[in-house]
Amino acid sequence: AQKITQTQPGMFVQEKEAVTLDCTYDTSDPSYGLFWYKQPSSGEMIFLIYQGSYDQQNATEGRYSLNFQKARKSANLVISASQLGDSAMYFCAMRVVAGTALIFGKGTTLSVSS
Amino acid sequence: GAVVSQHPSRVICKSGTSVKIECRSLDFQATTMFWYRQFPKQSLMLMATSNEGSKATYEQGVEKDKFLINHASLTLSTLTVTSAHPEDSSFYICSATPKGLGNSPLHFGNGTRLTVT
């Protein structure tokens, strides 16, 4: 069975600082995709970044980067230069079979202060 | 980019009534759509997989007679909460992936906040 674990219920960071949100996963399938989503208090799910299990390089999207350590089965999200607007809940998710649903972790609430 | 529209965004209904939530893919075809449920400050839990032209596949513990899913076209799936009770109050959110792009991210609707009084 597949599982996503996010062990940080809440994280606090000051503006302009970098923050790492942890995510570990468990699957026996060699082919999988890892996703990070942001959910502001309004509820919409905003896709941030994707990492495929066979990708050689860590994914980056603007201020977001994914620290993919396959042997450790971790896929941590790094947000550089935090902004007040980054305050939200962040979910790590995984998909093993193309076209199927995502399995989500419990989420981490990020609070950015000025 | 791919857009998923969900309606209504908020609904308040009385106990015992039914509520229909629509999920539309606006600029792509979706053979499969997914319905999730989320309680406050918790994760998204998959309720069911909605397949165009066939019956939905429900996750264990989800009552198929209570949460009716219809996927009548490649762009529309509906979730009907029948005989709603206060414990059905939750945030319901649909998602879809463009047909043929199974590895692309799921695109989510903005969710429906259901309150049953």
Coordinates of C-alpha atoms in Angstrom, one line a residue:
Chain A
A1 CA 0.0 0.0 0.0
Q2 CA 1.1 3.5 -0.7
K3 CA 1.5 6.1 2.1
I4 CA 2.6 9.7 2.5
T5 CA 3.9 11.0 5.8
Q6 CA 4.2 14.6 6.7
T7 CA 5.4 14.9 10.3
Q8 CA 5.3 18.6 10.8
P9 CA 1.7 19.8 11.7
G10 CA 2.9 23.4 11.7
M11 CA 5.9 25.4 10.7
F12 CA 6.7 29.0 11.4
V13 CA 9.1 31.2 9.4
Q14 CA 9.9 34.8 8.9
E15 CA 9.6 36.7 5.7
K16 CA 12.5 36.2 3.3
E17 CA 13.7 33.1 5.0
A18 CA 13.8 29.7 3.4
V19 CA 11.8 26.8 4.8
T20 CA 11.7 23.1 4.3
L21 CA 8.5 21.1 4.6
D22 CA 9.2 17.4 5.1
C23 CA 7.5 14.5 3.2
T24 CA 8.4 10.8 3.2
Y25 CA 6.6 8.2 1.2
D26 CA 6.2 4.5 1.0
T27 CA 5.6 2.4 -2.1
S28 CA 7.0 -0.7 -3.5
D29 CA 6.3 0.4 -7.1
P30 CA 9.4 1.6 -8.9
S31 CA 7.4 4.1 -11.0
Y32 CA 5.6 6.9 -9.2
G33 CA 5.0 10.6 -9.1
L34 CA 5.3 13.0 -6.2
F35 CA 3.4 16.3 -6.0
W36 CA 3.1 19.3 -3.7
Y37 CA 0.0 21.4 -3.4
K38 CA -0.8 24.5 -1.5
Q39 CA -4.2 25.1 0.0
P40 CA -4.9 28.6 1.3
S41 CA -7.7 29.3 3.8
S42 CA -10.1 29.8 0.9
G43 CA -9.8 26.1 0.1
E44 CA -8.6 25.8 -3.5
M45 CA -5.8 23.4 -4.2
I46 CA -2.9 25.0 -6.0
F47 CA -0.4 22.7 -7.8
L48 CA 3.2 23.7 -7.0
I49 CA 5.7 21.1 -8.2
Y50 CA 6.1 17.6 -9.5
Q51 CA 8.9 15.0 -9.3
G52 CA 8.9 11.7 -11.2
S53 CA 10.6 8.7 -9.7
Y54 CA 12.9 8.4 -12.7
D55 CA 13.8 12.1 -12.9
Q56 CA 17.5 12.5 -12.4
Q57 CA 17.4 16.1 -11.3
N58 CA 15.4 17.7 -8.5
A59 CA 12.4 19.6 -9.7
T60 CA 12.4 23.4 -9.4
E61 CA 9.6 25.9 -10.0
G62 CA 10.5 29.5 -9.2
R63 CA 10.8 29.8 -5.4
Y64 CA 9.9 26.1 -5.0
S65 CA 12.3 23.2 -5.2
L66 CA 11.9 19.6 -4.3
N67 CA 14.7 17.9 -2.5
F68 CA 14.2 14.3 -3.8
Q69 CA 16.2 11.6 -2.0
K70 CA 15.0 8.4 -3.5
A71 CA 17.0 6.1 -1.3
R72 CA 15.5 7.7 1.8
K73 CA 12.1 7.9 0.1
S74 CA 11.8 11.6 0.9
A75 CA 10.5 14.5 -1.2
N76 CA 10.9 17.6 0.9
L77 CA 9.6 21.0 -0.4
V78 CA 11.9 23.9 -0.1
I79 CA 10.5 27.4 -0.3
S80 CA 13.1 30.1 -0.7
A81 CA 12.5 33.7 0.3
S82 CA 9.2 33.1 2.1
Q83 CA 6.4 35.7 1.5
L84 CA 3.4 36.5 3.6
G85 CA 1.3 35.0 0.9
D86 CA 2.9 31.6 1.4
S87 CA 1.0 31.1 4.6
A88 CA -1.2 28.1 3.9
M89 CA -1.5 24.4 4.3
Y90 CA 0.8 22.4 2.2
F91 CA 0.2 18.8 1.1
C92 CA 2.5 16.2 -0.3
A93 CA 0.9 13.7 -2.5
M94 CA 1.8 10.6 -4.6
R95 CA 0.4 8.7 -7.5
V96 CA 1.6 5.3 -8.5
V97 CA -0.5 4.5 -11.6
A98 CA -1.0 7.1 -14.2
G99 CA -4.5 8.5 -14.3
T100 CA -5.4 7.4 -10.8
A101 CA -6.2 9.5 -7.8
L102 CA -3.5 11.1 -5.6
I103 CA -2.9 10.0 -2.1
F104 CA -2.3 12.9 0.2
G105 CA -0.3 13.3 3.4
K106 CA -1.8 15.0 6.5
G107 CA -0.5 18.4 5.5
T108 CA 1.7 21.0 7.1
T109 CA 0.4 24.5 8.0
L110 CA 3.0 27.1 7.2
S111 CA 2.8 30.5 8.9
V112 CA 4.9 33.3 7.5
S113 CA 5.4 36.4 9.7
S114 CA 6.8 39.8 9.0
Chain B
G1 CA -4.1 25.9 -18.3
A2 CA -6.6 23.2 -17.4
V3 CA -9.5 24.6 -15.4
V4 CA -12.0 22.7 -13.3
S5 CA -15.1 24.5 -12.2
Q6 CA -17.1 23.3 -9.2
H7 CA -20.5 24.6 -8.2
P8 CA -21.9 25.6 -5.8
S9 CA -19.0 26.9 -3.6
R10 CA -21.1 27.0 -0.5
V11 CA -24.4 25.4 0.3
I12 CA -26.5 25.2 3.5
C13 CA -29.3 22.6 3.6
K14 CA -31.6 21.1 6.1
S15 CA -31.2 17.7 7.4
G16 CA -32.9 15.1 5.3
T17 CA -32.6 17.0 2.0
S18 CA -30.4 16.2 -0.9
V19 CA -27.7 18.4 -2.4
K20 CA -26.1 18.2 -5.8
I21 CA -22.5 19.4 -6.5
E22 CA -21.3 19.8 -10.1
C23 CA -17.8 19.5 -11.3
R24 CA -16.9 20.6 -14.8
S25 CA -13.7 20.5 -16.8
L26 CA -13.9 23.7 -18.8
D27 CA -11.1 23.3 -21.4
F28 CA -10.3 19.6 -21.4
Q29 CA -11.9 16.2 -21.5
A30 CA -11.7 14.1 -18.4
T31 CA -12.5 10.4 -18.7
T32 CA -12.0 10.2 -14.9
M33 CA -12.7 12.6 -12.2
F34 CA -12.1 12.2 -8.5
W35 CA -14.1 13.3 -5.5
Y36 CA -12.4 14.1 -2.2
R37 CA -13.8 15.1 1.2
Q38 CA -11.9 17.2 3.7
F39 CA -12.7 17.9 7.3
P40 CA -11.3 21.1 8.9
K41 CA -7.5 21.1 9.2
Q42 CA -7.3 17.5 7.9
S43 CA -6.2 15.9 4.7
L44 CA -8.1 15.2 1.6
M45 CA -9.7 11.8 1.7
L46 CA -10.6 10.1 -1.6
M47 CA -14.3 9.2 -1.7
A48 CA -14.7 7.9 -5.2
T49 CA -13.4 7.7 -8.7
S50 CA -15.9 8.8 -11.3
N51 CA -15.7 7.2 -14.7
E52 CA -17.4 8.6 -17.7
G53 CA -20.2 6.3 -18.9
S54 CA -19.8 3.8 -16.1
K55 CA -20.4 3.3 -12.4
A56 CA -18.2 5.1 -10.0
T57 CA -15.7 3.2 -7.8
Y58 CA -16.1 4.0 -4.2
E59 CA -13.5 3.9 -1.5
Q60 CA -13.9 1.6 1.4
G61 CA -16.3 3.0 4.0
V62 CA -18.0 5.5 1.6
E63 CA -21.7 4.7 1.2
K64 CA -22.5 4.6 -2.5
D65 CA -26.2 5.0 -1.9
K66 CA -25.6 8.2 0.1
F67 CA -23.1 9.8 -2.2
L68 CA -24.4 9.3 -5.7
I69 CA -22.0 10.0 -8.5
N70 CA -22.9 10.5 -12.1
H71 CA -20.4 11.1 -14.9
A72 CA -22.6 11.7 -17.8
S73 CA -20.1 13.3 -20.2
L74 CA -16.4 13.8 -20.6
T75 CA -16.7 17.2 -18.9
L76 CA -19.2 16.8 -16.2
S77 CA -19.4 14.8 -13.0
T78 CA -21.9 15.3 -10.2
L79 CA -22.0 14.3 -6.6
T80 CA -25.3 14.1 -4.9
V81 CA -25.4 13.9 -1.1
T82 CA -28.7 12.2 -0.4
S83 CA -30.7 12.6 2.8
A84 CA -28.0 14.8 4.2
H85 CA -27.2 14.8 7.9
P86 CA -25.1 17.2 10.0
E87 CA -22.2 14.7 10.0
D88 CA -22.1 15.1 6.2
S89 CA -21.1 18.7 6.7
S90 CA -17.7 19.0 5.1
F91 CA -15.6 20.4 2.3
Y92 CA -16.1 18.4 -0.9
I93 CA -13.6 18.9 -3.8
C94 CA -13.4 17.4 -7.2
S95 CA -10.4 16.9 -9.4
A96 CA -9.5 15.7 -12.9
T97 CA -6.6 15.0 -15.2
P98 CA -6.9 15.7 -18.9
K99 CA -7.6 12.7 -21.0
G100 CA -4.4 11.0 -22.1
L101 CA -2.2 12.9 -19.7
G102 CA -2.3 10.5 -16.8
N103 CA 1.0 11.7 -15.3
S104 CA 0.0 15.3 -15.2
P105 CA -1.1 16.9 -11.9
L106 CA -4.6 16.7 -10.8
H107 CA -6.5 19.9 -11.4
F108 CA -8.9 20.8 -8.6
G109 CA -12.2 22.6 -8.5
N110 CA -12.5 25.3 -5.8
G111 CA -14.5 23.0 -3.6
T112 CA -17.9 23.1 -2.0
R113 CA -18.4 23.8 1.6
L114 CA -21.6 21.9 2.7
T115 CA -23.3 22.7 5.9
V116 CA -26.2 20.6 7.0
T117 CA -28.4 22.1 9.7

